[in-house]
Coordinates of C-alpha atoms in Angstrom, one line a residue:
M1169 CA 52.8 27.0 -4.3
G1170 CA 55.2 26.0 -7.3
L1171 CA 55.9 22.8 -9.0
L1172 CA 54.2 19.7 -7.4
S1173 CA 55.5 16.7 -8.9
E1174 CA 54.2 13.2 -7.7
G1175 CA 56.5 10.8 -6.6
N1176 CA 59.1 9.5 -3.7
P1177 CA 61.2 12.2 -2.6
L1178 CA 64.9 11.3 -2.6
S1179 CA 67.2 11.7 0.4
W1180 CA 69.2 15.0 0.5
E1181 CA 72.4 13.1 -0.1
K1182 CA 71.1 11.7 -3.5
T1183 CA 69.5 14.9 -4.2
K1184 CA 72.7 16.7 -3.7
Q1185 CA 74.6 14.3 -6.1
L1186 CA 71.9 14.8 -8.8
A1187 CA 72.2 18.8 -8.6
E1188 CA 74.1 19.0 -11.7
H1189 CA 72.0 16.4 -13.4
V1190 CA 68.9 18.6 -12.8
R1191 CA 70.8 21.9 -13.8
E1192 CA 72.2 20.3 -17.1
H1193 CA 68.9 18.7 -18.3
G1194 CA 67.0 21.8 -17.0
I1195 CA 68.9 24.0 -19.4
I1196 CA 68.3 21.7 -22.3
Q1197 CA 64.7 21.6 -21.7
F1198 CA 64.7 25.6 -21.5
I1199 CA 66.5 25.8 -25.0
N1200 CA 63.8 23.3 -26.6
L1201 CA 61.0 25.0 -25.1
Y1202 CA 62.3 28.4 -26.1
H1203 CA 63.0 27.5 -29.7
K1204 CA 59.7 25.9 -30.0
L1205 CA 57.8 28.8 -28.3
K1206 CA 59.8 31.8 -29.0
D1207 CA 57.8 33.0 -32.2
R1208 CA 54.5 32.2 -30.7
Q1209 CA 52.1 35.0 -31.2
G1210 CA 48.6 36.1 -30.8
D1211 CA 47.7 35.1 -27.2
V1212 CA 45.1 37.2 -25.6
L1213 CA 45.2 38.8 -22.2
K1214 CA 44.2 36.2 -19.8
W1215 CA 44.8 36.9 -16.0
G1216 CA 44.0 35.6 -12.8
D1217 CA 44.6 35.8 -9.0
E1218 CA 45.9 33.5 -6.2
I1219 CA 44.5 34.0 -2.6
E1220 CA 46.0 32.0 0.5
Y1221 CA 43.7 31.6 3.6
M1222 CA 44.3 30.4 7.2
I1223 CA 41.6 28.3 9.0
V1224 CA 41.3 29.7 12.4
K1225 CA 39.4 28.2 15.3
F1226 CA 38.0 30.2 18.2
D1227 CA 37.8 29.0 21.8
D1228 CA 35.2 31.7 23.0
L1229 CA 35.1 30.3 26.5
N1230 CA 38.8 30.7 27.0
K1231 CA 39.6 33.6 24.7
K1232 CA 42.0 31.7 22.5
A1233 CA 42.4 31.5 18.7
T1234 CA 44.3 28.5 17.5
L1235 CA 45.2 27.5 13.8
A1236 CA 43.3 24.5 12.7
L1237 CA 45.1 21.8 10.9
R1238 CA 42.6 20.9 8.5
G1239 CA 43.9 21.9 5.1
Q1240 CA 44.2 18.4 3.7
E1241 CA 40.9 17.3 4.8
L1242 CA 39.0 20.4 3.4
L1243 CA 40.9 20.1 0.1
K1244 CA 39.8 16.7 -0.4
T1245 CA 36.2 17.8 -0.3
L1246 CA 36.8 20.8 -2.2
N1247 CA 38.8 18.8 -5.0
E1248 CA 36.0 16.3 -5.3
K1249 CA 33.5 19.0 -6.0
E1250 CA 35.9 20.5 -8.8
A1251 CA 36.1 17.0 -10.3
I1252 CA 32.5 16.6 -10.5
H1253 CA 31.8 20.2 -11.9
S1254 CA 34.9 20.2 -14.0
E1255 CA 33.5 22.3 -16.8
S1256 CA 31.8 24.9 -14.8
V1257 CA 33.8 25.1 -12.0
K1258 CA 34.2 28.5 -10.3
S1259 CA 37.0 27.8 -8.2
V1260 CA 40.1 25.6 -8.0
W1261 CA 41.8 24.8 -4.7
N1262 CA 45.3 23.8 -4.2
P1263 CA 47.6 22.8 -1.0
E1264 CA 49.9 25.4 0.4
Y1265 CA 53.0 24.9 2.6
A1266 CA 51.1 24.8 6.0
S1267 CA 48.5 22.2 7.0
Y1268 CA 46.3 25.4 8.3
M1269 CA 46.4 26.9 4.9
L1270 CA 44.5 26.8 1.5
E1271 CA 45.0 28.4 -1.8
A1272 CA 42.2 29.2 -4.3
T1273 CA 42.2 30.7 -7.8
P1274 CA 39.3 31.4 -10.1
G1275 CA 37.9 28.4 -12.0
K1276 CA 39.1 29.9 -15.3
P1277 CA 41.3 33.0 -16.1
Y1278 CA 39.7 36.4 -16.7
G1279 CA 40.0 37.9 -20.1
G1280 CA 40.4 41.4 -21.8
L1281 CA 36.8 42.6 -21.2
L1282 CA 36.6 45.7 -18.8
A1283 CA 33.6 43.9 -17.4
H1284 CA 35.8 41.0 -16.2
F1285 CA 37.0 43.4 -13.5
N1286 CA 33.5 43.4 -12.1
I1287 CA 33.4 39.9 -11.3
V1288 CA 36.8 39.5 -9.5
E1289 CA 35.4 40.5 -5.9
A1290 CA 32.3 38.3 -6.5
N1291 CA 34.6 35.4 -7.2
M1292 CA 36.6 36.0 -4.1
R1293 CA 33.4 36.0 -2.0
Y1294 CA 32.5 32.7 -3.8
R1295 CA 35.6 31.1 -2.8
R1296 CA 35.6 32.3 0.8
E1297 CA 32.1 31.1 1.3
E1298 CA 32.7 27.8 -0.4
A1299 CA 35.4 26.8 1.8
Q1300 CA 33.6 28.5 4.9
K1301 CA 30.8 26.0 4.3
Q1302 CA 33.0 22.9 5.2
L1303 CA 34.2 24.6 8.4
N1304 CA 32.6 24.0 12.0
S1305 CA 30.7 26.5 13.7
N1306 CA 33.8 27.8 15.6
E1307 CA 36.4 27.9 12.6
R1308 CA 36.6 30.7 10.3
L1309 CA 38.3 31.4 7.0
L1310 CA 40.6 34.3 7.3
T1311 CA 42.7 36.2 4.7
L1312 CA 45.5 37.1 7.3
T1313 CA 49.1 37.6 6.2
S1314 CA 50.7 36.2 9.4
F1315 CA 49.2 34.5 12.3
P1316 CA 50.2 36.5 15.4
R1317 CA 51.1 33.7 17.8
L1318 CA 52.7 31.2 15.1
G1319 CA 55.4 29.6 17.2
C1320 CA 54.0 30.6 20.6
G1321 CA 53.4 27.5 22.8
V1322 CA 50.5 25.4 21.7
F1323 CA 48.9 27.4 19.0
T1324 CA 47.4 24.6 16.8
T1325 CA 44.3 22.4 17.1
P1326 CA 44.7 19.7 17.5
P1327 CA 47.6 20.4 19.8
S1328 CA 51.0 19.8 18.6
Y1329 CA 54.5 20.2 19.9
P1330 CA 57.8 21.1 18.6
T1331 CA 60.6 18.3 18.4
P1332 CA 64.2 20.4 18.1
G1333 CA 66.0 17.3 18.1
D1334 CA 64.1 15.5 15.2
G1335 CA 62.1 16.1 12.2
A1336 CA 62.2 18.0 9.1
S1337 CA 62.6 21.7 10.6
R1338 CA 63.9 20.8 14.0
S1339 CA 62.5 24.0 15.3
L1340 CA 62.5 25.2 18.8
F1341 CA 58.9 26.9 18.0
I1342 CA 57.2 24.9 15.1
P1343 CA 56.0 21.3 15.2
D1344 CA 56.1 19.4 12.1
E1345 CA 52.5 18.8 12.2
V1346 CA 52.3 22.6 10.9
I1347 CA 53.8 21.4 7.6
Y1348 CA 50.9 20.2 5.1
G1349 CA 51.2 16.4 5.0
G1350 CA 49.3 15.6 1.9
H1351 CA 52.1 16.1 -0.5
P1352 CA 55.7 15.2 0.3
R1353 CA 57.0 18.5 -1.3
F1354 CA 56.8 20.5 1.8
K1355 CA 58.5 18.6 4.3
T1356 CA 61.1 17.9 1.8
L1357 CA 61.9 21.2 1.0
T1358 CA 61.8 22.1 4.7
R1359 CA 64.4 19.3 5.4
N1360 CA 66.8 20.2 2.4
I1361 CA 66.9 23.5 2.8
R1362 CA 68.0 23.0 6.3
L1363 CA 70.7 20.4 5.4
R1364 CA 71.9 22.4 2.2
R1365 CA 72.3 25.3 4.5
G1366 CA 74.2 23.2 7.1
E1367 CA 72.2 24.6 10.0
K1368 CA 68.6 25.8 10.7
V1369 CA 67.5 28.9 9.0
A1370 CA 67.8 32.0 11.2
I1371 CA 65.4 35.0 10.9
N1372 CA 66.0 38.0 12.9
L1373 CA 63.4 40.8 13.1
P1374 CA 63.7 44.2 15.2
V1375 CA 61.4 44.2 18.0
Y1376 CA 59.2 47.3 18.2
R1377 CA 60.2 49.1 21.2
D1378 CA 57.3 50.3 23.4
D1379 CA 57.3 52.0 26.9
R1380 CA 57.9 48.7 28.8
T1381 CA 59.8 46.5 26.3
M1382 CA 62.5 44.6 28.2
S1383 CA 66.2 45.8 27.4
P1384 CA 67.7 43.9 26.0
F1385 CA 64.8 41.9 24.3
K1386 CA 65.9 38.4 24.4
D1387 CA 64.4 35.0 24.8
D1388 CA 65.2 32.0 27.0
L1389 CA 66.2 29.6 24.4
K1390 CA 67.8 27.0 26.5
A1391 CA 64.6 26.4 28.3
L1392 CA 63.2 25.4 24.8
G1393 CA 65.6 22.6 24.4
D1394 CA 68.4 24.8 22.3
D1395 CA 71.5 22.9 21.8
G1396 CA 73.4 26.5 21.4
S1397 CA 72.9 26.8 17.8
S1398 CA 69.8 28.9 18.1
E1399 CA 71.4 31.1 20.9
E1400 CA 74.3 31.7 18.7
A1401 CA 72.1 32.7 15.7
A1402 CA 69.6 34.8 17.6
K1403 CA 70.4 38.7 17.8
P1404 CA 69.6 40.7 20.8
D1405 CA 66.6 43.1 20.6
H1406 CA 65.2 41.0 17.7
V1407 CA 62.3 38.2 17.3
Y1408 CA 64.3 35.0 16.5
M1409 CA 62.7 32.4 14.4
D1410 CA 64.2 29.3 13.1
A1411 CA 61.7 27.5 10.6
M1412 CA 60.7 27.7 7.0
A1413 CA 57.0 27.8 8.5
F1414 CA 57.6 31.3 9.8
G1415 CA 57.8 32.6 6.3
M1416 CA 56.0 30.0 4.0
G1417 CA 53.3 29.7 6.6
C1418 CA 52.3 33.3 5.8
C1419 CA 49.6 34.2 3.0
C1420 CA 49.8 36.6 0.1
L1421 CA 47.9 37.9 -3.0
Q1422 CA 49.5 37.0 -6.3
L1423 CA 48.6 37.8 -10.0
T1424 CA 49.4 36.0 -13.3
F1425 CA 49.0 37.7 -16.7
Q1426 CA 49.4 36.0 -20.2
A1427 CA 51.1 38.3 -22.7
C1428 CA 50.5 38.0 -26.4
N1429 CA 54.0 37.2 -27.2
I1430 CA 57.4 36.9 -25.5
N1431 CA 58.6 40.4 -25.9
E1432 CA 55.2 41.6 -24.4
A1433 CA 55.9 39.1 -21.4
R1434 CA 59.6 40.7 -21.2
T1435 CA 58.2 44.3 -21.2
L1436 CA 55.7 43.7 -18.4
Y1437 CA 58.2 41.7 -16.4
D1438 CA 60.4 44.8 -16.4
Q1439 CA 57.9 47.6 -16.2
L1440 CA 56.1 45.9 -13.2
T1441 CA 59.3 45.3 -11.1
P1442 CA 59.9 49.0 -9.9
L1443 CA 56.0 48.7 -8.8
C1444 CA 56.9 45.8 -6.4
P1445 CA 58.2 47.7 -3.3
I1446 CA 55.4 50.2 -3.9
M1447 CA 52.7 47.6 -3.7
L1448 CA 54.4 45.7 -0.9
A1449 CA 54.3 48.8 1.0
L1450 CA 50.6 49.7 0.3
T1451 CA 49.7 46.1 1.1
A1452 CA 51.7 45.9 4.4
A1453 CA 49.8 43.5 6.6
S1454 CA 52.1 41.6 9.0
P1455 CA 53.5 43.6 12.0
I1456 CA 53.4 40.7 14.4
H1457 CA 55.5 37.7 14.5
R1458 CA 56.0 34.9 16.9
G1459 CA 53.8 36.9 19.5
V1460 CA 55.7 39.9 19.4
L1461 CA 55.3 43.4 17.8
T1462 CA 58.0 44.1 15.5
D1463 CA 59.5 47.0 14.0
V1464 CA 58.6 46.1 10.3
D1465 CA 55.2 45.9 8.7
C1466 CA 55.7 43.2 5.9
R1467 CA 56.6 39.5 5.7
W1468 CA 59.1 40.0 3.0
S1469 CA 62.3 39.6 5.1
V1470 CA 60.8 36.7 7.0
I1471 CA 60.0 34.5 4.0
S1472 CA 63.5 35.3 2.6
G1473 CA 65.1 34.0 5.5
A1474 CA 62.9 31.1 5.8
V1475 CA 64.0 29.5 2.7
D1476 CA 67.6 30.9 2.6
C1477 CA 69.7 27.7 1.9
R1478 CA 72.9 29.4 1.3
T1479 CA 75.8 28.0 3.0
R1480 CA 78.1 29.9 5.1
E1481 CA 80.5 30.3 2.3
E1482 CA 77.8 31.2 0.1
R1483 CA 76.7 33.9 2.4
G1484 CA 80.4 35.3 2.3
L1485 CA 81.0 34.2 5.9
E1486 CA 84.0 31.8 5.3
P1487 CA 86.2 31.6 2.0
L1488 CA 84.8 29.6 -1.1
K1489 CA 86.1 26.1 -0.8
N1490 CA 83.2 23.6 -1.6
H1491 CA 81.0 26.0 -3.3
R1492 CA 81.0 28.0 -6.6
F1493 CA 79.5 31.6 -5.9
V1494 CA 79.1 34.2 -3.1
I1495 CA 75.5 34.8 -3.4
P1496 CA 74.1 38.1 -2.2
K1497 CA 70.7 37.2 -1.8
S1498 CA 68.3 34.2 -0.5
R1499 CA 66.4 32.4 -3.5
Y1500 CA 63.4 34.3 -2.2
D1501 CA 64.0 38.0 -3.0
S1502 CA 63.8 40.8 -5.3
I1503 CA 64.8 40.2 -9.1
D1504 CA 68.3 41.0 -10.1
S1505 CA 68.0 41.9 -13.7
Y1506 CA 65.7 43.2 -16.3
L1507 CA 64.8 41.1 -19.5
S1508 CA 63.9 43.8 -22.2
I1509 CA 66.2 45.7 -24.3
Q1510 CA 64.8 49.0 -22.7
G1511 CA 65.5 47.5 -19.3
D1512 CA 69.3 46.7 -20.0
P1513 CA 70.7 50.0 -19.3
Y1514 CA 69.3 49.8 -15.7
N1515 CA 71.0 46.6 -14.9
D1516 CA 73.5 48.0 -12.4
V1517 CA 73.9 45.3 -9.9
P1518 CA 76.6 42.7 -10.7
L1519 CA 74.9 39.5 -11.6
V1520 CA 76.2 36.3 -10.2
M1521 CA 75.7 33.5 -12.9
D1522 CA 76.8 30.2 -14.0
N1523 CA 78.9 31.2 -17.0
N1524 CA 78.9 27.6 -18.3
I1525 CA 75.3 27.6 -18.5
Y1526 CA 75.2 31.2 -20.0
N1527 CA 77.6 30.1 -22.6
K1528 CA 75.3 27.1 -23.6
L1529 CA 72.5 29.5 -23.8
R1530 CA 74.3 32.0 -26.0
D1531 CA 75.6 29.0 -28.2
A1532 CA 71.9 28.0 -28.6
N1533 CA 71.0 31.4 -29.8
I1534 CA 69.4 32.7 -26.7
D1535 CA 69.9 36.5 -26.3
H1536 CA 72.3 38.0 -23.7
L1537 CA 69.5 39.2 -21.5
L1538 CA 67.5 36.1 -21.4
A1539 CA 70.6 33.9 -21.1
Q1540 CA 71.9 35.8 -18.2
H1541 CA 68.6 35.7 -16.4
V1542 CA 68.2 31.8 -16.5
A1543 CA 72.1 31.4 -15.7
H1544 CA 71.4 33.4 -12.8
L1545 CA 68.4 31.4 -11.7
F1546 CA 70.6 28.1 -12.1
I1547 CA 73.1 29.2 -9.5
R1548 CA 70.7 27.6 -7.2
D1549 CA 70.7 23.8 -6.7
T1550 CA 67.7 21.8 -6.6
V1551 CA 66.2 21.3 -3.1
S1552 CA 63.6 18.7 -3.9
L1553 CA 63.8 15.7 -6.4
F1554 CA 61.4 12.6 -6.8
S1555 CA 63.0 9.4 -7.9
E1556 CA 60.4 9.2 -10.6
K1557 CA 61.4 12.5 -12.1
V1558 CA 65.3 11.9 -12.3
N1559 CA 65.2 10.7 -16.0
Q1560 CA 63.3 13.0 -18.3
A1561 CA 62.8 13.7 -22.0
P1562 CA 64.3 17.0 -23.4
T1563 CA 60.8 17.8 -24.5
D1564 CA 59.7 17.7 -20.8
S1565 CA 60.0 20.8 -18.4
D1566 CA 60.3 19.6 -14.9
H1567 CA 63.8 19.8 -14.6
F1568 CA 63.7 23.5 -15.5
E1569 CA 60.7 24.2 -13.5
N1570 CA 62.4 22.5 -10.5
I1571 CA 65.0 25.2 -10.4
Q1572 CA 62.7 28.1 -11.8
S1573 CA 59.9 27.4 -9.5
T1574 CA 62.1 27.4 -6.3
N1575 CA 63.4 30.8 -7.2
W1576 CA 60.7 32.7 -5.4
Q1577 CA 61.1 36.5 -6.6
T1578 CA 59.1 39.5 -6.6
M1579 CA 58.5 38.8 -10.2
R1580 CA 58.3 35.5 -12.2
F1581 CA 58.8 35.0 -16.0
K1582 CA 57.2 32.0 -16.9
V1583 CA 57.7 29.9 -20.1
P1584 CA 54.7 28.2 -21.7
P1585 CA 54.3 24.8 -20.5
P1586 CA 54.9 22.0 -23.3
N1587 CA 51.8 21.0 -25.3
S1588 CA 49.7 23.7 -23.8
P1589 CA 47.3 26.4 -25.0
I1590 CA 48.9 28.6 -22.2
G1591 CA 51.3 31.3 -23.7
W1592 CA 54.2 33.3 -21.9
R1593 CA 53.1 34.9 -18.6
V1594 CA 54.4 37.1 -16.0
E1595 CA 53.8 36.6 -12.3
F1596 CA 53.5 39.5 -9.8
R1597 CA 54.4 38.2 -6.5
P1598 CA 55.0 41.1 -3.6
C1599 CA 51.5 41.9 -2.2
E1600 CA 50.4 41.0 1.2
I1601 CA 47.0 39.7 1.6
Q1602 CA 44.2 42.0 2.8
L1603 CA 41.5 41.3 5.3
T1604 CA 38.4 41.6 2.8
D1605 CA 37.5 40.7 -0.7
F1606 CA 36.7 44.2 -1.5
E1607 CA 40.4 45.3 -0.5
N1608 CA 41.9 42.2 -2.5
A1609 CA 39.8 42.8 -5.5
A1610 CA 40.8 46.4 -5.4
F1611 CA 44.5 45.8 -5.6
V1612 CA 44.1 42.9 -8.2
V1613 CA 41.9 45.4 -10.5
F1614 CA 44.6 48.3 -10.0
V1615 CA 47.5 46.2 -11.0
V1616 CA 45.7 44.6 -14.1
L1617 CA 44.5 48.0 -15.1
L1618 CA 48.2 49.5 -14.8
T1619 CA 49.3 46.5 -17.0
R1620 CA 46.9 48.0 -19.6
V1621 CA 48.0 51.4 -19.3
I1622 CA 51.7 50.3 -19.5
L1623 CA 51.2 48.8 -22.7
S1624 CA 48.5 51.2 -24.2
Y1625 CA 50.5 54.5 -23.3
K1626 CA 54.0 52.7 -23.8
L1627 CA 54.9 54.0 -20.3
N1628 CA 58.3 53.6 -19.0
L1629 CA 58.8 53.1 -15.2
L1630 CA 62.3 51.8 -15.3
I1631 CA 64.8 52.7 -12.6
P1632 CA 68.1 51.1 -11.7
I1633 CA 67.8 47.6 -10.1
S1634 CA 69.8 48.8 -7.1
K1635 CA 67.2 51.6 -6.5
V1636 CA 64.6 48.9 -6.6
D1637 CA 66.4 47.1 -4.1
E1638 CA 66.6 50.0 -1.8
N1639 CA 62.8 50.4 -2.3
M1640 CA 62.2 46.9 -1.2
T1641 CA 63.9 47.5 2.0
K1642 CA 62.1 50.9 2.7
A1643 CA 58.8 49.3 1.8
Q1644 CA 59.0 47.0 4.7
K1645 CA 59.6 49.6 7.5
R1646 CA 57.1 50.5 9.8
S1647 CA 54.3 53.1 8.4
A1648 CA 56.3 53.1 5.0
V1649 CA 53.6 54.6 3.1
R1650 CA 53.2 57.6 5.2
E1651 CA 56.7 58.1 6.3
E1652 CA 59.2 56.9 3.5
V1653 CA 60.2 58.1 0.2
F1654 CA 60.8 55.9 -2.7
W1655 CA 63.0 56.2 -5.9
F1656 CA 60.7 56.6 -8.8
R1657 CA 61.3 57.4 -12.5
K1658 CA 60.2 61.2 -13.0
D1659 CA 59.0 61.1 -16.5
I1660 CA 57.2 57.9 -17.1
T1661 CA 55.3 59.0 -20.4
S1662 CA 58.2 60.1 -22.6
S1663 CA 59.4 57.7 -25.0
G1664 CA 62.2 57.3 -27.7
Q1665 CA 65.5 59.1 -28.0
Q1666 CA 64.6 62.2 -25.8
A1667 CA 64.0 59.9 -22.6
S1668 CA 67.1 57.8 -23.4
D1669 CA 69.5 60.8 -24.0
M1670 CA 69.1 62.0 -20.3
P1671 CA 71.8 60.5 -17.9
I1672 CA 70.1 57.6 -16.0
E1673 CA 70.9 59.1 -12.5
H1674 CA 68.8 62.3 -13.7
Q1675 CA 65.6 60.1 -14.7
Y1676 CA 64.5 59.2 -11.3
G1677 CA 63.9 61.0 -8.0
A1678 CA 62.6 60.7 -4.3
M1679 CA 58.8 60.7 -4.2
T1680 CA 56.3 59.7 -1.4
I1681 CA 53.7 56.8 -2.4
N1682 CA 51.1 59.5 -2.5
Q1683 CA 53.0 61.5 -5.2
I1684 CA 53.4 58.1 -7.3
I1685 CA 49.8 57.0 -6.9
N1686 CA 47.9 60.3 -7.0
G1687 CA 50.3 62.5 -8.6
K1688 CA 51.8 65.9 -7.9
E1689 CA 50.8 68.9 -10.1
G1690 CA 53.2 69.8 -12.5
V1691 CA 55.8 67.3 -11.2
F1692 CA 54.3 63.7 -11.6
P1693 CA 51.1 62.7 -13.2
G1694 CA 50.2 59.7 -10.9
L1695 CA 49.4 56.3 -11.6
I1696 CA 45.6 56.5 -11.0
P1697 CA 44.9 59.7 -12.9
L1698 CA 46.5 57.7 -15.8
I1699 CA 44.4 54.9 -15.3
N1700 CA 41.3 57.2 -15.2
S1701 CA 42.5 58.8 -18.6
Y1702 CA 42.7 55.5 -20.0
L1703 CA 39.2 54.5 -18.8
S1704 CA 37.9 57.7 -20.3
G1705 CA 38.5 56.4 -23.8
M1706 CA 37.0 53.2 -23.1
D1707 CA 33.4 51.6 -23.3
V1708 CA 32.7 50.7 -19.7
D1709 CA 29.4 49.5 -18.5
T1710 CA 27.9 51.6 -15.5
D1711 CA 28.2 48.8 -12.9
T1712 CA 32.2 48.0 -13.9
H1713 CA 32.8 51.7 -13.9
C1714 CA 31.3 52.0 -10.4
S1715 CA 33.2 49.3 -8.9
I1716 CA 36.6 50.3 -10.6
Q1717 CA 36.1 53.8 -9.1
Q1718 CA 35.4 52.5 -5.7
Y1719 CA 38.6 50.2 -5.7
L1720 CA 40.8 53.0 -7.0
K1721 CA 39.5 55.4 -4.3
L1722 CA 40.4 52.9 -1.7
I1723 CA 44.1 52.8 -3.1
Q1724 CA 44.3 56.6 -3.5
R1725 CA 43.2 57.1 0.2
R1726 CA 45.7 54.6 1.4
A1727 CA 48.3 56.1 -0.5
S1728 CA 47.5 59.3 0.8
G1729 CA 47.3 58.1 4.4
E1730 CA 43.8 59.0 4.8
L1731 CA 43.3 55.2 5.3
L1732 CA 45.5 53.0 7.4
T1733 CA 47.5 50.1 5.9
T1734 CA 46.5 46.6 7.4
A1735 CA 49.7 46.7 9.4
S1736 CA 49.2 49.9 11.0
W1737 CA 45.7 49.1 11.9
I1738 CA 46.7 45.9 13.5
R1739 CA 49.5 47.6 15.5
Q1740 CA 47.3 50.3 16.6
F1741 CA 44.7 47.8 17.5
V1742 CA 47.2 46.0 19.8
R1743 CA 48.6 48.9 21.5
Q1744 CA 45.1 50.4 22.4
H1745 CA 43.9 47.0 23.6
P1746 CA 43.2 46.7 27.3
A1747 CA 45.3 43.4 27.8
Y1748 CA 48.4 44.9 26.1
K1749 CA 51.2 45.8 28.7
Q1750 CA 53.1 48.0 26.4
D1751 CA 55.9 45.3 26.3
S1752 CA 55.9 44.4 22.9
L1753 CA 54.3 41.0 23.8
V1754 CA 50.8 39.9 21.9
N1755 CA 49.3 37.6 24.2
D1756 CA 46.3 35.1 23.6
E1757 CA 43.5 37.4 24.8
V1758 CA 44.7 40.3 22.5
T1759 CA 45.1 37.8 19.6
Y1760 CA 41.8 36.3 20.3
D1761 CA 40.1 39.7 20.1
L1762 CA 42.1 40.9 17.1
L1763 CA 41.3 38.0 15.1
K1764 CA 37.3 38.2 16.2
T1765 CA 37.4 41.8 15.0
I1766 CA 39.0 40.8 11.7
D1767 CA 36.4 38.4 11.0
G1768 CA 33.7 40.7 11.8
I1769 CA 35.4 43.2 9.4
Q1770 CA 35.6 40.5 6.7
N1771 CA 32.0 39.5 7.1
G1772 CA 30.8 43.0 7.3
S1773 CA 29.4 43.1 10.8
I1774 CA 32.0 45.2 12.2
P1775 CA 32.7 48.7 10.4
C1776 CA 36.3 49.9 10.3
P1777 CA 36.4 53.3 8.8
E1778 CA 40.1 53.5 9.5
L1779 CA 40.7 50.6 6.9
I1780 CA 37.8 51.0 4.5
I1781 CA 35.5 54.0 4.4
P1782 CA 31.9 52.5 4.8
S1783 CA 30.6 54.3 1.5
L1784 CA 33.2 52.4 -0.6
V1785 CA 30.9 49.5 -1.8
S1786 CA 31.4 47.9 -5.4
K1787 CA 28.8 46.8 -7.6
T1788 CA 30.3 43.4 -8.2
Q1789 CA 28.4 40.5 -9.7
E1790 CA 29.1 37.0 -10.4
S1791 CA 29.0 37.0 -14.3
I1792 CA 29.3 39.5 -17.0
P1793 CA 26.2 40.3 -19.4
S1794 CA 25.8 37.7 -21.8
A1795 CA 26.1 39.9 -24.9
M1796 CA 29.3 41.2 -23.8
E1797 CA 30.7 37.7 -23.4
K1798 CA 29.5 36.5 -26.7
V1799 CA 31.3 39.7 -28.4
Y1800 CA 34.3 39.0 -26.5
C1801 CA 34.5 35.2 -27.2
G1802 CA 33.9 36.2 -31.0
E1803 CA 37.0 38.7 -31.0
V1804 CA 39.1 36.2 -29.1
N1805 CA 38.4 33.4 -31.5
N1806 CA 39.2 35.9 -34.4
C1807 CA 42.2 36.9 -32.9
C1808 CA 43.4 33.2 -32.3
D1809 CA 42.6 32.1 -35.6
S1810 CA 44.8 35.1 -37.0

């Protein structure tokens, strides 16, 4: 979601004029925050998840599913409930980009007790049920990464229509009513990204070629009101999309961890980075875009293109004249540098950064790695500014967060807010949302457990950043889990001089996701066997142990290919549907039946052994035993007191 400042949005021209002001004062704010908080110690593990939902309306008579634009209305009700029960609230609800979306987090963070892993799924169920109660009988809350017919004709309730010659996005396919209207940030971002770029965003995904797919595959854009610009931007044999909503209107699963200090946060940031493409491939859930089966399984390149505000000069299409840098990536993409000393040798991608900002940071006694990270983030302009936030104190953080929160990368290194009990944090951002609470809980538990194993066993997962980038490209391909091999570090348990003496190019090799997750005897230990080794030395209550093992089994079987990814299952469902004509087009009837089936899978009325083996059932519960909580609270208080 990012920074949600209140106020009146400035015009793009005024925002553009203030870009350097925001950068300059954002760096001052960062320097002040850093020196105030760099020695902060003793924060305990706290963590939480963010889940995004879509509100879908089913018209059973006409066999049509549409997106219900009720997010603002529902948030008002849900937020009122939060305000009444602020001390005991079990969920927190926030707006998201689209007016058919909701975002929810646990009411309070989870902590360091293993028993906390057993309440994740129960809390996810609670959130879903809480919002579902506010819906009409023909509306459902779905955890769906991409709505199959987003941008196809009339796909919303109430009906809304694109206005290509006017509005924030000026899309041929997406009405502005789709953009959440309860906060000015979202339409402002949409408008300003388009204006900064100098043209509409252009997303092109390769079409999945089926037996009867037309060749070349191409839309009649003139019939939709194209002035010629979309025709020029659209590639043949690709699905063309022209609006921020195609990316930011997707749903995902994100995780945030609090570290005990800044160095632990930097370590986690680095060590989790090579896992981003692996988790993207494992959670792949979006093969359909704008009513067409595509040859990719993930949303990542869609959302990257959806907020790509780089000008033609910055994209290297014209010589630099009015801009400072050629920038290789969108502001939504994989990270470009590691932050820890251990990670520095693996920073093999030339980093585009603002040298003036870098020098200011170094002069302020900020180390090279963190200085180049921030100077790289700050090559971007602000794309949203409110009149009330132009002039800020050096001790505030809004100017810094303005730039930081609109660099939407696979990992985010989060500075503690001013005057807050919150510590240094790391956000893990690549995962696509899964259909069921069980699956989403499984991936959350797996990643959080992995952070504990990384820190406890001092694992080293580092590979060159360039290889992580290659893996991100592979992860999005169709059936990547089963068909691709990924660069991964071969010896992740050795540390010290022996590990660093080996040439970097010999430290990693090509592995399948099955080998990375489950291991290969005599070659690689596997991440889940390492987690089980870690758990064997811990005191885990029976129910929590059972739930964790069920979650790990799901991930093991998905990694091995025994279970399908969500994307593979959706593709299979479509291709086997009697109304599908082997032409790559996913019509209203197929979409209706697909989403009805997904709803049945979510509520447990329809078994789906290709996705979830029926025997995989957790023992999740809403709270942990009070005796454990009492001991944990005592340990936390003692830790904080020290």
